Coordinates of C-alpha atoms and ligand atoms in Angstrom, one line a residue:
M1 CA -67.1 106.6 -57.2
C2 CA -66.6 107.4 -53.5
G3 CA -66.6 104.6 -51.1
I4 CA -67.4 104.4 -47.4
V5 CA -66.2 102.0 -44.7
G6 CA -66.7 102.1 -40.9
Y7 CA -66.0 99.9 -38.0
I8 CA -66.9 99.9 -34.3
G9 CA -66.3 96.8 -32.1
T10 CA -63.7 94.9 -30.2
K11 CA -61.1 94.5 -33.0
K12 CA -58.5 97.1 -34.2
A13 CA -60.2 99.4 -36.6
V14 CA -57.4 100.5 -39.0
P15 CA -56.7 97.1 -40.6
I16 CA -60.4 96.5 -41.2
L17 CA -60.9 100.0 -42.6
L18 CA -57.9 99.7 -45.0
E19 CA -58.9 96.3 -46.1
G20 CA -62.4 97.6 -46.8
L21 CA -61.1 100.6 -48.7
S22 CA -58.9 98.4 -50.9
K23 CA -61.9 96.2 -51.7
L24 CA -63.6 99.4 -52.9
E25 CA -60.7 100.5 -55.0
Y26 CA -62.4 99.1 -58.1
R27 CA -65.1 101.8 -57.9
G28 CA -62.5 104.4 -59.0
Y29 CA -61.2 107.1 -56.7
D30 CA -58.4 109.7 -56.4
S31 CA -57.8 110.1 -52.6
A32 CA -58.4 108.2 -49.4
G33 CA -58.6 108.9 -45.7
I34 CA -59.4 107.6 -42.3
A35 CA -60.5 109.1 -38.9
V36 CA -60.1 107.1 -35.8
F37 CA -61.2 107.8 -32.3
E38 CA -58.6 107.3 -29.5
D39 CA -57.9 108.7 -26.1
G40 CA -60.6 111.3 -26.4
N41 CA -59.4 112.7 -29.7
I42 CA -60.2 112.2 -33.3
S43 CA -57.2 111.6 -35.5
I44 CA -57.5 112.1 -39.2
T45 CA -55.1 110.8 -41.8
K46 CA -55.8 111.5 -45.5
D47 CA -54.2 112.3 -48.8
E48 CA -54.5 112.3 -52.5
G49 CA -53.5 108.9 -54.1
R50 CA -54.0 105.2 -53.5
V51 CA -55.0 103.3 -50.4
N52 CA -51.3 101.9 -50.3
H53 CA -50.2 105.4 -49.8
L54 CA -52.7 105.9 -47.0
Q55 CA -51.4 102.7 -45.4
D56 CA -47.8 104.1 -45.5
L57 CA -49.0 107.3 -43.7
L58 CA -50.8 105.2 -41.1
N59 CA -47.7 103.0 -40.5
N60 CA -46.2 106.1 -38.9
K61 CA -49.1 106.6 -36.6
P62 CA -49.7 103.2 -34.8
T63 CA -53.1 103.1 -33.1
N64 CA -55.2 100.5 -31.2
A65 CA -58.4 102.4 -31.9
N66 CA -61.5 100.3 -32.3
I67 CA -63.7 102.9 -33.8
G68 CA -63.1 104.5 -37.2
I69 CA -64.5 105.8 -40.4
A70 CA -62.9 105.7 -43.8
H71 CA -63.4 107.0 -47.4
T72 CA -62.2 106.8 -50.9
R73 CA -63.0 110.0 -52.8
W74 CA -63.8 110.5 -56.5
A75 CA -63.6 114.2 -57.0
T76 CA -66.7 116.1 -57.9
H77 CA -66.3 119.5 -56.1
G78 CA -62.6 120.5 -55.9
K79 CA -59.6 118.8 -57.3
P80 CA -58.0 115.6 -55.8
S81 CA -55.9 116.9 -52.9
E82 CA -55.2 116.3 -49.2
I83 CA -57.4 119.1 -48.2
N84 CA -60.4 118.0 -50.3
A85 CA -60.0 114.3 -49.2
H86 CA -62.4 113.0 -46.6
P87 CA -62.8 112.8 -43.6
H88 CA -63.7 116.4 -43.1
A89 CA -63.9 118.1 -39.7
D90 CA -65.9 121.1 -38.4
N91 CA -64.1 124.2 -37.1
S92 CA -64.0 123.0 -33.5
K93 CA -62.6 119.5 -34.6
K94 CA -65.3 117.9 -32.6
F95 CA -67.0 116.2 -35.5
S96 CA -65.5 114.2 -38.3
V97 CA -67.5 113.1 -41.4
V98 CA -67.2 111.1 -44.6
H99 CA -69.8 111.5 -47.3
N100 CA -70.9 109.9 -50.6
G101 CA -73.2 111.8 -52.8
I102 CA -73.6 115.5 -53.5
I103 CA -75.1 118.2 -51.3
E104 CA -76.7 120.3 -54.1
N105 CA -77.5 123.3 -51.9
Y106 CA -74.0 123.3 -50.3
S107 CA -73.2 126.9 -51.5
D108 CA -76.3 128.3 -49.7
I109 CA -75.4 126.3 -46.5
K110 CA -71.8 127.5 -46.8
K111 CA -72.9 131.1 -47.1
F112 CA -75.2 130.7 -44.1
L113 CA -72.4 129.2 -42.0
M114 CA -69.8 131.8 -43.1
D115 CA -72.3 134.5 -42.1
N116 CA -72.1 132.7 -38.7
E117 CA -68.3 132.9 -38.6
Y118 CA -67.6 129.4 -39.8
K119 CA -64.4 129.0 -41.9
F120 CA -63.9 126.6 -44.7
L121 CA -60.6 125.0 -45.8
S122 CA -61.7 122.8 -48.8
D123 CA -63.5 123.2 -52.0
T124 CA -65.9 120.3 -51.3
D125 CA -69.6 120.3 -50.7
T126 CA -68.9 117.8 -47.9
E127 CA -67.3 120.3 -45.5
V128 CA -70.6 121.9 -44.9
I129 CA -71.8 118.7 -43.2
P130 CA -69.7 118.6 -40.1
N131 CA -70.0 122.4 -39.7
L132 CA -73.8 122.4 -40.0
I133 CA -74.0 119.5 -37.5
S134 CA -71.7 121.5 -35.2
Y135 CA -74.0 124.6 -35.7
Y136 CA -77.0 122.6 -34.6
Y137 CA -75.1 120.9 -31.8
D138 CA -74.2 124.2 -30.3
S139 CA -77.9 124.9 -29.7
T140 CA -79.2 121.4 -29.0
N141 CA -76.3 119.7 -27.3
N142 CA -77.7 116.5 -28.7
L143 CA -75.7 114.7 -31.4
L144 CA -78.6 112.8 -32.9
E145 CA -80.8 115.9 -33.1
A146 CA -78.0 117.9 -34.6
I147 CA -77.6 115.3 -37.4
S148 CA -81.3 115.0 -38.0
L149 CA -81.7 118.8 -38.3
A150 CA -78.7 119.0 -40.7
C151 CA -80.1 116.2 -42.8
K152 CA -83.4 118.0 -43.1
D153 CA -81.5 121.0 -44.6
F154 CA -79.6 119.0 -47.2
K155 CA -80.8 118.9 -50.8
G156 CA -79.2 116.2 -53.0
S157 CA -77.9 112.8 -52.0
Y158 CA -75.8 111.6 -49.1
A159 CA -74.6 108.6 -47.2
I160 CA -72.6 109.9 -44.2
E161 CA -70.7 108.5 -41.2
V162 CA -70.2 110.9 -38.3
I163 CA -68.0 110.6 -35.2
C164 CA -68.0 113.1 -32.4
S165 CA -65.5 113.5 -29.6
D166 CA -68.3 114.0 -27.1
C167 CA -69.8 110.6 -27.9
P168 CA -66.8 108.2 -28.2
D169 CA -68.9 105.1 -28.1
R170 CA -70.7 105.4 -31.4
I171 CA -70.7 106.1 -35.1
I172 CA -73.8 107.8 -36.5
V173 CA -74.8 107.1 -40.1
A174 CA -77.5 108.6 -42.3
K175 CA -78.5 108.1 -45.9
K176 CA -80.6 109.5 -48.7
D177 CA -80.3 108.5 -52.4
S178 CA -76.8 107.0 -51.8
P179 CA -76.3 103.4 -50.6
L180 CA -75.2 102.4 -47.2
V181 CA -75.2 99.1 -45.4
I182 CA -74.4 97.9 -41.9
G183 CA -73.0 94.4 -41.4
T184 CA -73.4 92.9 -38.0
S185 CA -71.3 90.3 -36.1
K186 CA -70.3 89.4 -32.6
E187 CA -67.0 91.3 -32.9
G188 CA -68.7 94.6 -33.9
N189 CA -70.6 96.4 -36.6
Y190 CA -69.2 97.1 -40.1
I191 CA -70.5 100.0 -42.2
A192 CA -70.0 100.3 -45.9
S193 CA -71.3 101.9 -49.1
D194 CA -71.0 98.5 -50.8
I195 CA -71.3 95.0 -49.3
P196 CA -68.0 93.6 -50.8
A197 CA -66.0 96.0 -48.7
V198 CA -66.8 94.1 -45.5
L199 CA -68.1 90.8 -46.8
S200 CA -65.1 88.9 -45.4
H201 CA -66.4 89.8 -41.9
T202 CA -70.1 89.1 -42.0
K203 CA -72.9 88.0 -44.2
D204 CA -75.7 89.6 -42.2
F205 CA -76.6 93.1 -43.5
Y206 CA -79.0 95.9 -42.9
L207 CA -79.6 97.7 -46.2
L208 CA -80.5 101.2 -45.0
E209 CA -83.4 103.0 -46.5
D210 CA -83.7 106.7 -47.5
N211 CA -83.8 109.1 -44.5
D212 CA -82.7 106.4 -42.0
I213 CA -80.4 107.6 -39.2
V214 CA -78.7 104.9 -37.2
E215 CA -76.7 105.0 -34.0
V216 CA -74.1 102.3 -34.4
F217 CA -72.6 101.0 -31.1
P218 CA -70.2 98.0 -30.8
S219 CA -73.1 95.6 -30.1
K220 CA -76.2 97.6 -30.6
L221 CA -78.0 99.5 -33.4
N222 CA -80.7 102.1 -33.0
F223 CA -82.6 102.9 -36.1
Y224 CA -84.5 106.2 -36.5
N225 CA -86.4 108.1 -39.2
Q226 CA -85.6 111.7 -39.9
N227 CA -87.9 112.8 -37.1
L228 CA -86.0 110.6 -34.7
E229 CA -88.8 108.2 -34.1
L230 CA -87.4 104.7 -33.4
I231 CA -88.0 102.3 -36.4
S232 CA -87.2 98.7 -37.1
R233 CA -85.2 97.3 -39.9
K234 CA -84.5 93.7 -40.9
T235 CA -81.2 92.0 -41.7
E236 CA -80.7 90.2 -45.0
K237 CA -78.4 87.3 -45.5
I238 CA -76.0 87.8 -48.4
S239 CA -75.2 84.7 -50.4
W240 CA -72.2 86.1 -52.2
D241 CA -69.0 84.3 -51.3
A242 CA -66.0 86.5 -50.2
S243 CA -63.8 84.5 -52.5
S244 CA -66.0 85.5 -55.5
I245 CA -64.6 89.0 -55.2
E246 CA -60.9 87.8 -55.3
K247 CA -59.1 87.3 -58.5
N248 CA -58.8 83.5 -58.3
G249 CA -55.5 83.3 -60.2
F250 CA -56.6 85.7 -63.0
E251 CA -54.3 88.6 -63.7
D252 CA -57.2 91.1 -63.6
F253 CA -60.8 91.2 -62.4
M254 CA -61.9 92.0 -66.0
L255 CA -60.4 88.9 -67.4
K256 CA -61.8 86.8 -64.5
E257 CA -65.2 88.3 -65.2
I258 CA -65.0 87.6 -68.9
Y259 CA -64.4 84.0 -68.1
E260 CA -67.2 83.9 -65.5
Q261 CA -69.8 84.6 -68.2
P262 CA -70.9 81.0 -68.8
K263 CA -71.5 80.6 -65.1
S264 CA -73.3 84.0 -64.7
I265 CA -75.6 83.2 -67.6
R266 CA -76.3 79.7 -66.3
E267 CA -77.2 81.3 -62.9
T268 CA -79.2 84.1 -64.4
I269 CA -81.3 81.5 -66.3
G270 CA -81.6 79.4 -63.1
F271 CA -84.8 77.4 -63.1
K272 CA -86.7 80.0 -65.2
L273 CA -87.0 77.7 -68.2
N274 CA -87.6 74.5 -66.4
K275 CA -91.4 74.5 -66.6
E276 CA -93.6 74.4 -69.7
K277 CA -94.2 78.2 -69.3
I278 CA -91.7 80.7 -67.9
E279 CA -92.2 81.7 -64.3
L280 CA -90.5 84.7 -62.8
D281 CA -90.1 85.4 -59.1
N282 CA -92.0 88.6 -58.2
I283 CA -94.0 89.0 -61.4
S284 CA -97.4 87.7 -62.2
F285 CA -98.6 89.7 -65.2
T286 CA -101.9 88.7 -66.8
K287 CA -102.9 88.7 -70.5
E288 CA -105.3 91.5 -69.8
F289 CA -102.6 93.7 -68.2
L290 CA -100.1 93.1 -71.0
S291 CA -102.6 93.5 -73.8
N292 CA -103.3 97.0 -72.4
I293 CA -99.6 98.1 -72.6
N294 CA -99.1 100.2 -75.7
K295 CA -95.4 101.2 -75.1
I296 CA -92.3 99.7 -73.5
F297 CA -89.4 101.9 -72.5
I298 CA -86.1 100.4 -71.7
I299 CA -84.0 102.9 -69.8
A300 CA -80.4 102.7 -68.6
C301 CA -76.9 104.1 -69.0
G302 CA -73.8 103.0 -70.8
T303 CA -73.4 99.2 -71.2
A304 CA -76.7 98.6 -69.5
M305 CA -78.4 100.7 -72.2
H306 CA -76.6 98.7 -74.9
A307 CA -78.2 95.6 -73.3
G308 CA -81.6 97.3 -73.8
L309 CA -80.8 98.1 -77.4
A310 CA -79.7 94.5 -78.0
T311 CA -83.1 93.2 -76.9
K312 CA -85.5 95.9 -78.5
L313 CA -86.0 93.6 -81.4
T314 CA -86.9 90.6 -79.3
F315 CA -89.5 92.5 -77.3
E316 CA -91.0 94.2 -80.4
N317 CA -91.2 91.0 -82.5
L318 CA -92.4 88.7 -79.7
C319 CA -94.8 91.0 -77.9
K320 CA -95.8 93.3 -80.8
I321 CA -95.5 96.3 -78.6
P322 CA -93.4 99.3 -79.7
V323 CA -90.2 99.6 -77.7
E324 CA -88.1 102.7 -77.1
V325 CA -84.6 102.5 -75.6
D326 CA -83.2 105.6 -74.1
M327 CA -80.3 106.9 -72.0
A328 CA -81.6 107.6 -68.5
S329 CA -79.8 111.0 -68.4
E330 CA -81.8 112.1 -71.5
F331 CA -85.1 110.4 -70.8
R332 CA -85.5 112.1 -67.4
Y333 CA -85.3 115.6 -68.8
R334 CA -87.3 115.3 -72.0
N335 CA -90.8 115.0 -70.7
P336 CA -91.4 111.6 -72.2
L337 CA -94.9 110.5 -73.1
I338 CA -95.8 108.1 -70.4
D339 CA -99.2 107.0 -69.0
K340 CA -100.8 104.0 -67.3
K341 CA -100.4 102.0 -70.4
T342 CA -96.6 102.3 -70.3
L343 CA -94.3 99.6 -69.1
A344 CA -90.9 101.0 -68.2
I345 CA -87.9 98.6 -67.7
F346 CA -84.8 100.0 -66.0
I347 CA -81.5 98.2 -66.1
S348 CA -78.6 98.8 -63.8
Q349 CA -75.8 96.4 -62.7
S350 CA -75.1 98.4 -59.5
G351 CA -78.7 99.4 -59.0
E352 CA -77.3 102.8 -57.7
T353 CA -76.9 104.8 -60.9
A354 CA -78.3 108.3 -60.1
D355 CA -79.7 108.9 -63.6
T356 CA -81.4 105.6 -63.9
I357 CA -82.9 106.0 -60.4
G358 CA -84.1 109.5 -61.4
A359 CA -85.6 108.2 -64.6
L360 CA -87.4 105.4 -62.7
K361 CA -88.9 107.9 -60.2
L362 CA -90.1 110.0 -63.1
A363 CA -91.7 107.1 -64.9
K364 CA -93.5 106.0 -61.7
E365 CA -94.8 109.5 -61.0
K366 CA -96.3 109.6 -64.5
G367 CA -98.1 106.3 -63.9
A368 CA -96.0 103.7 -65.7
T369 CA -95.6 100.2 -64.3
T370 CA -91.9 99.9 -63.6
I371 CA -89.6 96.9 -63.6
A372 CA -86.0 97.1 -62.4
L373 CA -83.2 94.7 -63.4
S374 CA -80.2 94.8 -61.2
N375 CA -77.3 92.6 -60.2
V376 CA -77.2 93.8 -56.6
I377 CA -79.6 92.5 -54.0
G378 CA -81.5 95.2 -52.2
S379 CA -80.0 98.0 -54.4
S380 CA -81.8 101.3 -54.6
I381 CA -83.4 100.7 -58.0
T382 CA -84.9 97.4 -56.8
R383 CA -86.5 99.2 -53.9
E384 CA -87.9 102.0 -56.0
A385 CA -89.5 99.9 -58.8
D386 CA -92.8 98.2 -58.7
I387 CA -91.2 94.9 -59.7
Y388 CA -87.6 93.8 -59.6
L389 CA -85.6 91.0 -61.2
Y390 CA -82.0 90.0 -60.6
T391 CA -79.2 89.1 -62.9
H392 CA -77.1 86.6 -61.1
A393 CA -73.7 87.6 -62.4
G394 CA -72.1 87.8 -59.0
P395 CA -70.1 90.9 -57.9
E396 CA -68.7 92.8 -60.9
I397 CA -65.5 94.5 -59.7
A398 CA -63.7 95.6 -62.9
V399 CA -65.0 99.0 -63.9
A400 CA -65.6 97.8 -67.5
S401 CA -68.8 95.8 -67.4
T402 CA -68.6 92.4 -69.1
K403 CA -70.5 89.6 -67.3
A404 CA -73.2 92.0 -66.2
Y405 CA -74.0 92.9 -69.8
T406 CA -74.4 89.4 -71.1
A407 CA -76.5 88.5 -68.0
Q408 CA -78.7 91.5 -68.7
V409 CA -79.2 90.5 -72.3
T410 CA -80.0 87.0 -71.2
L411 CA -82.5 88.2 -68.6
L412 CA -84.2 90.7 -71.0
N413 CA -84.7 87.9 -73.6
I414 CA -86.2 85.7 -70.9
L415 CA -88.5 88.6 -69.9
A416 CA -89.6 89.1 -73.5
L417 CA -90.3 85.4 -73.8
Y418 CA -92.3 85.5 -70.5
F419 CA -94.4 88.4 -72.0
A420 CA -94.8 86.5 -75.3
E421 CA -96.2 83.4 -73.5
I422 CA -98.7 85.4 -71.6
L423 CA -99.7 87.2 -74.7
E424 CA -100.1 83.8 -76.4
Y425 CA -97.6 84.6 -79.2
S426 CA -98.5 82.4 -82.1
D427 CA -95.1 81.1 -83.2
T428 CA -94.6 78.6 -80.4
K429 CA -91.8 76.9 -82.4
L430 CA -89.8 80.1 -82.1
I431 CA -90.4 80.3 -78.4
K432 CA -89.2 76.7 -78.0
E433 CA -86.1 77.4 -80.1
L434 CA -85.2 80.5 -78.1
K435 CA -85.5 78.6 -74.9
Y436 CA -83.3 75.8 -76.2
E437 CA -80.7 78.3 -77.5
L438 CA -80.6 80.2 -74.3
L439 CA -79.6 77.0 -72.5
Q440 CA -76.8 76.4 -75.1
L441 CA -75.2 79.8 -74.5
P442 CA -72.8 78.9 -71.7
N443 CA -71.2 76.1 -73.7
K444 CA -70.9 78.3 -76.7
I445 CA -69.3 81.1 -74.7
D446 CA -66.8 78.5 -73.4
D447 CA -65.9 77.6 -77.0
I448 CA -65.3 81.3 -77.8
L449 CA -63.1 81.7 -74.7
K450 CA -61.1 78.6 -75.6
N451 CA -60.0 80.5 -78.8
Y452 CA -58.8 83.6 -76.9
K453 CA -55.4 83.3 -78.5
E454 CA -56.8 84.4 -81.8
V455 CA -57.4 87.8 -80.4
I456 CA -53.9 88.5 -79.1
P457 CA -52.1 89.0 -82.5
I458 CA -54.9 91.4 -83.4
A459 CA -54.4 93.3 -80.2
K460 CA -50.6 93.5 -80.9
D461 CA -51.3 94.7 -84.4
I462 CA -53.7 97.6 -83.6
Y463 CA -52.9 98.7 -80.0
S464 CA -51.0 101.8 -81.2
A465 CA -53.9 103.0 -83.4
S466 CA -55.3 106.4 -82.5
D467 CA -58.8 105.7 -83.8
V468 CA -60.9 102.7 -84.4
F469 CA -64.4 102.2 -86.0
F470 CA -66.9 99.5 -85.0
L471 CA -69.6 98.6 -87.6
G472 CA -72.8 96.5 -87.4
R473 CA -76.3 96.4 -88.8
G474 CA -79.5 95.4 -87.1
I475 CA -78.8 93.3 -84.0
D476 CA -75.1 93.7 -84.6
Y477 CA -75.2 97.5 -84.2
P478 CA -75.7 97.6 -80.4
V479 CA -72.8 95.1 -80.2
A480 CA -70.7 97.5 -82.2
M481 CA -71.6 100.2 -79.7
E482 CA -70.7 98.0 -76.8
G483 CA -67.4 96.9 -78.4
S484 CA -66.5 100.5 -79.0
L485 CA -67.3 101.6 -75.4
K486 CA -65.2 98.7 -74.0
L487 CA -62.2 99.7 -76.2
K488 CA -62.3 103.4 -75.4
E489 CA -62.8 103.0 -71.7
I490 CA -59.9 100.7 -71.0
S491 CA -57.4 101.4 -73.8
Y492 CA -58.0 105.2 -74.2
I493 CA -58.1 104.7 -77.9
H494 CA -60.7 107.0 -79.6
S495 CA -63.3 104.7 -81.1
E496 CA -66.7 105.2 -82.6
S497 CA -69.5 102.8 -83.6
Y498 CA -71.7 103.2 -86.6
A499 CA -74.6 101.4 -88.2
A500 CA -72.7 100.1 -91.2
G501 CA -75.0 101.8 -93.7
E502 CA -74.3 105.2 -92.2
L503 CA -70.6 105.1 -92.9
K504 CA -70.8 106.6 -96.3
H505 CA -72.9 109.5 -95.1
G506 CA -69.8 111.1 -93.5
P507 CA -67.5 109.1 -91.3
I508 CA -65.9 107.2 -94.3
A509 CA -64.0 110.5 -94.9
L510 CA -61.7 109.5 -92.0
I511 CA -60.7 106.1 -93.3
D512 CA -57.2 105.8 -94.7
N513 CA -54.4 103.3 -94.7
N514 CA -54.4 100.9 -91.7
F515 CA -57.3 102.5 -90.0
P516 CA -58.7 99.6 -87.9
V517 CA -62.4 98.9 -88.7
I518 CA -64.0 96.1 -86.5
S519 CA -67.2 94.8 -87.9
I520 CA -69.8 92.4 -86.5
V521 CA -71.6 90.3 -89.1
T522 CA -74.0 87.7 -87.8
D523 CA -77.4 88.4 -89.4
E524 CA -77.7 86.3 -92.6
M525 CA -80.3 88.6 -94.0
L526 CA -78.1 91.6 -93.6
S527 CA -74.6 90.2 -94.0
S528 CA -74.2 90.8 -97.7
K529 CA -75.1 94.5 -97.1
T530 CA -72.6 94.8 -94.2
I531 CA -69.9 93.1 -96.3
S532 CA -70.5 95.7 -99.1
N533 CA -69.9 98.4 -96.5
I534 CA -66.8 96.7 -95.3
Q535 CA -65.5 96.4 -98.9
E536 CA -65.9 100.2 -99.1
V537 CA -63.4 100.6 -96.3
V538 CA -61.1 97.9 -97.6
S539 CA -60.8 99.9 -100.8
R540 CA -59.7 102.9 -98.8
G541 CA -56.9 101.0 -97.1
A542 CA -58.6 100.1 -93.7
K543 CA -57.4 97.2 -91.6
T544 CA -60.5 95.0 -91.3
I545 CA -61.3 92.7 -88.4
I546 CA -64.6 90.8 -88.5
V547 CA -66.5 88.9 -85.8
T548 CA -68.9 86.6 -87.6
N549 CA -70.8 83.3 -87.4
Q550 CA -70.7 82.9 -91.1
D551 CA -68.2 81.5 -93.7
L552 CA -66.7 84.6 -95.2
S553 CA -64.0 84.9 -97.9
K554 CA -60.5 85.6 -96.7
N555 CA -60.5 89.0 -98.2
F556 CA -60.1 90.6 -94.7
D557 CA -57.2 91.0 -92.3
Y558 CA -58.7 89.1 -89.4
I559 CA -61.8 86.9 -89.1
I560 CA -62.9 85.8 -85.6
K561 CA -65.5 83.0 -85.9
I562 CA -68.1 82.5 -83.3
P563 CA -70.8 79.8 -82.9
K564 CA -74.3 80.3 -84.4
T565 CA -77.3 80.9 -82.2
H566 CA -80.7 82.5 -82.7
K567 CA -80.4 86.0 -84.0
Y568 CA -81.9 87.5 -80.8
L569 CA -79.2 85.9 -78.7
T570 CA -76.1 86.7 -80.9
P571 CA -75.3 89.9 -78.9
I572 CA -74.4 87.6 -76.0
L573 CA -71.8 85.7 -78.2
S574 CA -70.5 88.4 -80.5
V575 CA -69.5 90.7 -77.7
I576 CA -67.1 88.2 -76.2
P577 CA -64.3 88.6 -78.7
L578 CA -64.7 92.4 -78.5
Q579 CA -64.3 92.2 -74.7
L580 CA -61.2 90.1 -75.1
L581 CA -59.8 92.5 -77.8
A582 CA -60.3 95.5 -75.6
Y583 CA -58.7 93.7 -72.7
Y584 CA -55.6 92.6 -74.6
I585 CA -55.2 96.0 -76.2
S586 CA -55.2 97.6 -72.8
K587 CA -52.7 95.1 -71.5
E588 CA -50.5 95.7 -74.6
K589 CA -50.5 99.4 -73.7
G590 CA -49.5 98.5 -70.1
L591 CA -52.7 100.2 -68.7
D592 CA -54.6 99.4 -65.5
V593 CA -57.4 97.4 -67.0
D594 CA -59.6 97.2 -63.9
K595 CA -59.3 100.8 -62.9
P596 CA -59.3 103.0 -66.0
R597 CA -58.7 106.7 -65.5
N598 CA -61.6 109.1 -64.7
L599 CA -64.1 106.3 -64.4
A600 CA -66.1 104.9 -61.5
K601 CA -67.9 101.6 -61.1
S602 CA -71.0 103.0 -59.7
V603 CA -72.1 106.4 -60.9
T604 CA -74.1 107.8 -58.1
V605 CA -74.0 111.4 -59.3
E606 CA -75.9 112.9 -62.3
Ligands
F6R1 C1 -69.1 100.4 -69.0 C2 -69.9 100.5 -67.8 C3 -70.9 101.6 -67.7 C4 -72.1 101.2 -66.9 C5 -73.0 102.4 -66.6 C6 -74.3 102.0 -65.9 O1 -68.3 99.3 -69.0 O2 -69.8 99.7 -66.9 O3 -71.2 102.2 -68.9 O4 -72.8 100.2 -67.7 O5 -72.3 103.3 -65.8 O6 -74.0 101.4 -64.7 P1 -75.1 100.5 -64.0 O7 -75.4 99.3 -64.8 O8 -74.5 100.1 -62.7 O9 -76.3 101.4 -63.8

């Protein structure tokens, strides 16, 4: 989704802003723009298209400016176009603004401003921001006050950067429900919606909180609340390495991230299994507290929700507490039954997904104890929840999530084991076995990755298919869902996932010659049943691809063997060939694997 970069300091701003924007390209966008401040004027350059194109436009406008704001836009209100791209100016051209988020009451504000003779050029919600600031500036003649009054009027979410030609020595930023950070260094201050955008310049960051307004000078920051009272904020040292967000010799980020899974699982496990009983930073639940919990919700979106589905069984079996997994966008509007005896776990790689944050706020309001699992330190979801835990997958740049998913399934299994130990689950042998198997996962993933070549002929065989089915039963069904999502998002092939037993209740009508059906068969108790379902599609001419940890007959077109592990952990292994298959199919079709059309890495709008 939209990205923000800003710089003020002693260096030239444009190269820093362009570099930052290109680091944010992975988030998905359709237009880009920059405003710099030079010789008393604000100069805006923007257009539809990629950051490269913006760079070409800027090559014709050399500037030594050392203050600037920049943006990549992912269209919400109004199509991708030069006019709708950010930065947006007010009518007097005194203010220039970039914005992430959505101003939900923008049409009311627009009407009010139009009644006051303001004119609008774009279809965006953002254009009301510089104009409302300008409106308040006319009466207050005070930039900070004008911005604070405007922010009080906005409903919805915003992270904004504002420059004003009357105050050429500063950038003002403000945020609510949309992330914004400020990195500090001797050469100046760096603003960004995401840390990776400016991580090559500094590791010291302020992670802004909702309703913060900050005056950013080259070597000073003034933090205010919305009533313009001075407040203090602390910096955090970010441990990510700038090189961890480069491709390191891989053709694409997605492939690099698939190969990083052994490491990200090792780091997510960390020292958690080292002691006799699991200990987790930030949580100290008691038996009394957990025995009182009568319902666990696991709430997330997309791939993160699949991680929840893949671990429902572990929580239910080890903790004997009913678990409901739901999509955040549905959960938050269905008046779910929640009370003080509810434990609600929210999973979000980015920690900024609007629906997941909305669902978390609702669960908290209704009295649940909330736990957030995120991959991003200090992300909004971790600040909102009662308790947070981190996956340590490192920055995930490719839009299609891979290493975050396997890290989430790993961490959720550890969390279930942690609960089970507190609740004194009787099968201690099983707990021991799961801990042992968790530690074996990285090597087993390495083994699967070594056989990546097995997947390439399958990709070449089926890349031109128009539809694909994914089947699985039990623990394999959420993996079928995840495999199907991976394939559709990066190859644009229509695919659907089914619980294998459901096929004959309708979808089998679609099967005909060469229809690819990809099945996951890992649960010994269920495999004969899944195989019977696969035979039903074989009889109707389907092309069958099976991911399994068992010795199956050769009656199928392709069999991909994976190592065995405990049933609860198989979703971490069985998904790997499906990630690779989606990747190689996308490559076969010549598509942009890392930046699939219409998608954004961090979905900060509902
Ligand atoms: C798919 C994918 C998405 C995300 C979803 C939630 O590959 O990445 O389905 O899983 O948008 O994102 P987070 O985890 O950041 O909340």
